[in-house]
XYZ file of C-alpha atoms in Angstrom:
448
model
C 53.103 38.753 -7.884
C 55.237 36.143 -9.640
C 56.346 33.330 -7.365
C 60.123 33.011 -7.074
C 61.455 29.680 -8.260
C 63.063 27.595 -5.542
C 65.133 25.117 -7.564
C 65.512 26.948 -10.863
C 66.577 30.499 -11.767
C 66.342 32.058 -15.188
C 69.488 33.835 -16.352
C 67.466 37.060 -16.498
C 66.927 36.905 -12.731
C 70.551 36.214 -11.776
C 72.891 38.827 -10.312
C 76.392 38.912 -11.786
C 77.744 39.663 -8.293
C 76.190 36.489 -6.845
C 78.177 33.952 -8.805
C 79.892 31.720 -6.249
C 77.885 28.646 -7.199
C 77.594 29.324 -10.932
C 79.349 27.394 -13.664
C 81.830 29.359 -15.728
C 79.606 29.533 -18.802
C 76.875 31.226 -16.745
C 79.330 33.776 -15.354
C 80.494 34.707 -18.850
C 76.934 35.047 -20.110
C 75.955 37.231 -17.178
C 78.798 39.613 -17.906
C 77.470 40.078 -21.427
C 73.844 40.343 -20.259
C 74.799 43.036 -17.744
C 75.571 45.234 -20.746
C 72.088 44.592 -22.185
C 73.553 42.630 -25.083
C 71.615 39.748 -26.681
C 72.603 36.234 -25.542
C 70.872 32.824 -25.781
C 68.156 32.023 -23.270
C 68.982 29.780 -20.358
C 68.470 28.875 -16.731
C 70.381 27.282 -13.891
C 69.482 24.550 -11.435
C 70.646 25.850 -8.065
C 72.457 23.772 -5.397
C 69.275 23.800 -3.277
C 67.835 21.301 -5.747
C 70.564 18.805 -4.855
C 70.022 19.358 -1.129
C 66.277 18.786 -1.556
C 66.917 15.616 -3.541
C 69.146 14.202 -0.775
C 66.494 14.963 1.847
C 63.960 12.701 0.145
C 63.468 9.113 1.327
C 66.241 9.516 3.936
C 68.757 9.433 1.077
C 71.280 11.675 2.822
C 71.473 9.401 5.871
C 71.768 6.287 3.736
C 74.688 7.786 1.819
C 76.348 9.030 5.025
C 76.090 5.564 6.551
C 77.615 3.997 3.443
C 80.474 6.512 3.368
C 81.326 5.625 6.970
C 81.979 2.007 5.942
C 84.670 2.778 3.349
C 88.191 1.493 3.952
C 89.969 4.122 1.876
C 93.203 2.159 1.675
C 91.314 -0.659 -0.097
C 90.256 0.047 -3.713
C 87.688 -2.768 -3.622
C 85.934 -1.185 -0.625
C 85.937 2.234 -2.279
C 84.533 0.816 -5.519
C 81.843 -1.235 -3.768
C 80.508 1.678 -1.724
C 80.706 4.012 -4.727
C 78.600 1.647 -6.824
C 76.059 1.257 -4.018
C 75.673 5.028 -3.588
C 75.414 5.619 -7.332
C 72.706 2.962 -7.478
C 70.759 4.682 -4.692
C 70.893 8.046 -6.464
C 69.987 6.578 -9.849
C 66.932 4.809 -8.454
C 65.743 7.714 -6.238
C 62.934 9.863 -7.566
C 63.016 13.589 -8.208
C 60.383 15.630 -6.390
C 57.269 16.707 -8.273
C 58.028 20.350 -7.446
C 61.518 20.091 -8.930
C 60.324 18.319 -12.081
C 57.594 20.910 -12.549
C 59.944 23.875 -12.227
C 62.564 22.413 -14.563
C 59.935 21.369 -17.099
C 58.233 24.759 -17.099
C 61.530 26.624 -17.522
C 62.586 24.291 -20.309
C 59.278 24.727 -22.128
C 59.718 28.514 -22.120
C 62.753 28.041 -24.329
C 61.497 25.056 -26.326
C 59.302 27.169 -28.612
C 62.348 28.879 -30.105
C 65.031 26.182 -30.257
C 65.658 22.544 -31.073
C 68.138 21.472 -28.388
C 69.946 22.633 -25.251
C 73.406 22.399 -23.736
C 73.816 21.261 -20.130
C 77.018 22.532 -18.518
C 78.617 21.833 -15.145
C 82.252 22.270 -14.141
C 83.352 22.861 -17.724
C 81.737 19.651 -19.023
C 78.981 19.908 -21.622
C 76.275 17.601 -22.909
C 73.667 18.279 -25.586
C 70.117 17.197 -24.749
C 67.134 17.051 -27.098
C 64.144 17.016 -24.732
C 63.024 17.247 -21.134
C 63.159 13.440 -21.063
C 66.898 13.738 -21.666
C 67.405 16.623 -19.253
C 66.119 15.043 -16.049
C 68.301 11.891 -16.286
C 71.268 14.090 -17.206
C 70.805 16.084 -14.000
C 70.830 12.895 -11.949
C 73.890 11.600 -13.809
C 75.755 14.779 -12.785
C 74.893 14.135 -9.147
C 75.832 10.470 -9.502
C 79.271 11.436 -10.838
C 80.049 13.168 -7.523
C 80.428 9.711 -5.985
C 82.945 8.203 -8.378
C 85.718 6.418 -6.414
C 88.385 8.973 -7.378
C 86.215 11.862 -6.161
C 85.354 10.108 -2.903
C 89.041 9.492 -2.248
C 89.928 13.113 -3.022
C 87.166 14.423 -0.741
C 88.299 12.100 2.044
C 91.920 13.258 1.819
C 90.934 16.919 1.875
C 88.057 16.684 4.361
C 85.410 17.757 1.857
C 81.807 16.750 2.480
C 80.603 14.885 -0.611
C 77.014 15.643 0.356
C 77.485 19.417 0.370
C 79.819 20.542 -2.409
C 77.851 20.925 -5.644
C 77.885 23.407 -8.504
C 74.870 24.878 -10.185
C 73.880 23.165 -13.435
C 73.515 25.460 -16.435
C 71.013 24.794 -19.216
C 71.502 26.965 -22.310
C 69.700 27.190 -25.606
C 71.621 25.988 -28.647
C 70.644 28.129 -31.598
C 70.777 26.135 -34.822
C 71.185 28.454 -37.791
C 73.273 28.632 -40.944
C 73.714 32.371 -40.412
C 76.624 32.561 -38.004
C 80.119 33.967 -37.841
C 82.281 36.472 -35.967
C 83.117 40.161 -35.936
C 86.095 42.159 -34.659
C 84.895 44.974 -32.419
C 87.693 47.383 -33.352
C 87.244 47.208 -37.122
C 83.687 45.798 -37.517
C 85.237 43.217 -39.861
C 82.726 40.374 -40.372
C 83.739 36.765 -41.037
C 81.024 34.319 -42.149
C 80.268 31.565 -44.664
C 76.648 32.718 -44.948
C 75.036 35.157 -47.337
C 73.803 38.123 -45.323
C 71.365 40.850 -46.239
C 72.391 44.480 -45.965
C 70.073 44.836 -42.967
C 71.746 41.872 -41.199
C 75.212 43.278 -41.877
C 74.119 46.587 -40.377
C 72.784 44.813 -37.254
C 76.078 42.998 -36.728
C 78.108 46.161 -37.251
C 75.896 48.041 -34.787
C 76.539 45.224 -32.308
C 80.291 45.686 -32.788
C 79.900 49.421 -32.097
C 78.088 48.734 -28.825
C 80.733 46.227 -27.735
C 83.499 48.653 -28.648
C 82.050 51.258 -26.262
C 82.198 48.800 -23.349
C 85.480 47.028 -24.133
C 88.448 49.297 -24.744
C 90.591 46.583 -26.369
C 89.576 44.619 -29.496
C 87.373 41.546 -29.008
C 86.193 38.774 -31.290
C 82.425 38.309 -30.967
C 80.856 35.087 -32.229
C 77.251 35.641 -33.338
C 74.297 33.766 -34.784
C 71.105 35.012 -36.445
C 67.946 32.980 -35.984
C 64.473 34.091 -37.129
C 65.775 37.610 -37.666
C 67.167 37.769 -34.107
C 70.867 38.368 -33.490
C 72.625 36.647 -30.543
C 76.140 36.747 -29.090
C 77.280 33.216 -28.303
C 80.889 33.996 -27.334
C 83.064 37.040 -26.653
C 86.850 36.633 -26.650
C 89.551 39.296 -26.168
C 92.027 39.534 -29.057
C 94.993 40.629 -26.927
C 96.573 39.462 -23.702
C 96.241 42.901 -22.106
C 92.938 42.059 -20.440
C 93.949 38.645 -19.117
C 93.644 37.840 -15.442
C 96.475 38.064 -12.922
C 97.418 35.171 -10.661
C 99.718 36.222 -7.830
C 101.502 33.623 -5.715
C 103.273 34.804 -2.577
C 105.045 32.753 0.025
C 104.260 34.037 3.520
C 106.706 36.334 5.259
C 109.258 35.036 7.726
C 107.661 33.172 10.619
C 109.004 32.862 14.138
C 110.124 29.306 13.317
C 111.719 30.371 10.008
C 113.844 32.790 12.019
C 115.098 29.878 14.133
C 115.751 27.597 11.153
C 113.108 25.071 12.240
C 111.111 22.794 9.973
C 107.603 24.175 10.416
C 105.187 22.125 8.305
C 101.729 22.055 9.841
C 102.805 23.792 13.050
C 101.219 27.206 13.352
C 103.625 29.957 14.477
C 102.966 33.643 13.817
C 104.931 35.914 11.526
C 108.056 37.437 12.989
C 108.540 41.207 12.990
C 110.558 40.846 9.783
C 107.807 38.697 8.292
C 105.230 41.405 8.923
C 107.475 43.986 7.236
C 107.958 41.640 4.262
C 104.188 41.286 3.900
C 103.714 45.067 4.086
C 106.334 45.549 1.361
C 104.617 42.922 -0.783
C 101.339 44.808 -0.474
C 103.017 47.993 -1.720
C 104.478 46.068 -4.685
C 100.988 44.829 -5.604
C 99.149 48.159 -5.549
C 98.727 48.041 -9.323
C 96.596 44.861 -9.202
C 93.003 44.948 -7.956
C 92.210 41.495 -6.568
C 88.751 39.974 -6.961
C 89.359 36.939 -4.738
C 92.089 35.858 -2.312
C 93.090 32.388 -1.121
C 95.262 31.312 1.788
C 96.080 28.105 3.565
C 94.500 27.427 6.945
C 97.778 28.280 8.712
C 98.255 31.540 10.616
C 101.428 32.768 8.908
C 99.752 32.694 5.473
C 96.572 34.349 6.772
C 98.577 37.082 8.511
C 100.607 37.696 5.343
C 97.465 38.206 3.301
C 95.975 40.527 5.916
C 99.079 42.726 5.844
C 98.966 42.800 2.028
C 95.295 43.851 2.046
C 96.029 46.694 4.438
C 99.190 47.863 2.664
C 97.477 48.036 -0.730
C 94.345 49.607 0.768
C 92.032 46.811 -0.338
C 90.841 45.374 3.003
C 87.634 43.699 1.806
C 88.909 41.201 -0.765
C 86.641 38.101 -0.568
C 88.912 35.484 1.013
C 88.911 31.689 1.241
C 91.215 29.781 3.608
C 91.617 26.069 2.901
C 93.881 23.345 4.245
C 94.470 22.026 0.719
C 96.928 24.941 0.396
C 98.740 24.114 3.641
C 102.495 23.647 3.832
C 103.964 20.170 3.458
C 103.568 18.015 6.556
C 107.145 17.386 7.681
C 106.121 14.602 10.043
C 108.991 13.432 12.237
C 111.148 16.387 11.155
C 108.660 19.023 12.364
C 110.239 21.359 14.913
C 113.798 20.160 14.254
C 116.556 22.514 13.187
C 117.238 22.122 9.458
C 120.985 22.464 9.694
C 121.292 20.030 12.598
C 119.300 17.500 10.542
C 121.730 18.042 7.662
C 124.691 17.327 9.959
C 123.024 14.229 11.414
C 121.849 12.599 8.165
C 124.220 14.089 5.593
C 123.738 16.566 2.775
C 122.451 14.007 0.266
C 119.560 12.765 2.447
C 118.893 16.295 3.663
C 118.403 17.568 0.100
C 116.191 14.607 -0.793
C 113.907 15.398 2.150
C 113.977 19.130 1.573
C 113.668 19.423 -2.197
C 112.949 15.946 -3.596
C 109.776 15.095 -5.521
C 108.605 11.848 -3.943
C 111.050 11.330 -1.084
C 108.969 10.247 1.934
C 109.466 11.684 5.393
C 108.472 9.412 8.302
C 104.891 10.242 9.283
C 104.865 13.163 6.804
C 104.314 14.117 3.159
C 106.436 14.207 0.035
C 106.168 17.079 -2.433
C 104.222 14.675 -4.637
C 101.649 14.287 -1.835
C 101.358 18.078 -1.594
C 100.907 18.315 -5.383
C 98.051 15.801 -5.231
C 96.047 18.034 -2.886
C 97.050 21.502 -4.112
C 96.562 21.028 -7.861
C 93.043 19.475 -7.784
C 91.914 22.247 -5.432
C 93.383 24.860 -7.767
C 91.772 23.311 -10.857
C 88.351 22.942 -9.199
C 88.116 26.228 -7.308
C 90.591 28.816 -8.602
C 91.248 28.138 -12.288
C 87.595 28.699 -13.365
C 87.697 32.164 -11.783
C 90.950 32.995 -13.566
C 89.421 31.924 -16.878
C 86.548 34.329 -16.260
C 88.981 37.231 -15.930
C 89.241 37.544 -12.157
C 92.500 38.627 -10.503
C 93.484 36.247 -7.716
C 96.171 36.189 -5.032
C 97.242 33.030 -3.200
C 99.229 33.459 0.017
C 100.655 30.074 0.916
C 103.903 28.215 1.612
C 107.172 27.188 0.028
C 106.089 23.670 -0.865
C 102.420 24.224 -1.645
C 103.519 26.971 -4.051
C 106.338 24.816 -5.498
C 103.726 22.155 -6.238
C 101.461 24.694 -7.928
C 104.313 26.220 -9.957
C 105.293 22.709 -11.071
C 101.795 22.325 -12.510
C 101.566 25.819 -13.993
C 104.967 25.701 -15.687
C 105.007 21.958 -16.433
C 108.262 21.407 -14.522
C 109.547 17.828 -14.560
C 109.858 15.661 -11.444
C 113.651 15.883 -11.606
C 113.842 19.642 -12.275
C 111.453 20.640 -9.488
C 114.230 20.080 -6.935
C 115.959 23.181 -8.343
C 113.011 25.501 -7.671
C 113.399 27.733 -4.635
C 110.658 30.125 -3.465
C 112.030 32.326 -0.644
C 109.816 33.824 2.047
C 107.889 36.835 0.824
C 108.667 36.248 -2.852
C 105.980 37.307 -5.357
C 105.262 35.459 -8.609
C 102.842 37.234 -10.969
C 101.323 35.226 -13.838
C 99.114 36.449 -16.660
C 96.452 33.871 -17.520
C 94.315 33.818 -20.670
C 90.679 32.720 -20.869
C 91.728 29.143 -21.636
C 93.825 28.959 -18.472
C 97.177 29.236 -20.257
C 100.116 31.284 -18.948
C 100.846 34.188 -21.278
C 103.301 36.068 -19.063
C 105.235 35.868 -15.791
C 107.363 38.103 -13.596
C 108.968 37.833 -10.152
C 108.691 41.201 -8.447
C 111.142 40.799 -5.583
C 114.006 38.507 -6.559
C 116.242 39.626 -3.686
C 114.745 37.847 -0.690
C 116.293 35.646 1.976
C 116.141 31.895 1.337
C 114.826 30.145 4.438
């Protein structure tokens, strides 16, 4: 019986439904492979490899001790500790078991190709040999401890020793015979001279793809040593793009009283629960693959009501404080309209809708943007690019920050954006992460 690899998995052994730790390129390849279509060979280095590496020579404890010495308000301290940690990782040795597994998997591909592409988090690097691959793996782990990443992890309470993506290693097929074909018409585009047999193979490939994809796709292909491979598959219309739904939670008990809520954690009011139920009915046409909420109860309750109302109770769900409402600091719990009377309309509007207006002991919208957008780009955007439909149930300001990013709204114009409780924004996102359509499904909602 073949021994299962511990640190490395061949693409042939991966399950398309077990993709939480995979890079986006691996997810796309698995979707094609699930249809028994030819793709380049490859393997992934699983997160367990990183955990094993940290366990060697007490490396994890050494890094933890160094992280505890950082004064995050001092750039020199952050830089010094970062450099020390990166030096420790660079000088630490990889285990013999890990090197053996990676080397063996690489050699399986090396007989049929000249080079490979290493991919993690959307970044790619071409390597020419196993001597290049092993240092590249370590450089990816080293990059986790750049000062900017350490600061981000500190602000959002992320453990730098735990969060790691799988590393994808894919064969690069070098051949002059390459091009593309449209699945709907079998129209071939290439600069190479093809034999009649090769043309027939490519056209047969288009026929197979057409059976599995209703709308036209553009398939990039390459022929090497009489073997035909798909290297990319791209839809030619926007009709199959992913949906991103943003919904502000329903009315909370504090919303009903006109109180600044922020990080306080009241439940939905009766009206808020009804608003969430109505939102679920309005979203019955979208099947969600993943759901995200903040860590606050009113957002979680809103999502739960939506799941029930649209009869999709088992949507995989992630709750994270990066999506929390703005921290209103000293204003938390105070009545909004009494604050307006006390401080005047001008100051009130600066606090309520301004971009970088500080609140004592609280956050500005700019602060919210700096935690929401990186989380979205790191955790949600890759899934949207892969075609997944996603709903985010969050808050007025965390969603304003995200909409600012999505729609490229200026610092001055963002003050004009209002997202009432229960309002639904539906975006269509293409495979490059661009917005190709937007609608607001319930314009008539109360502004609180």
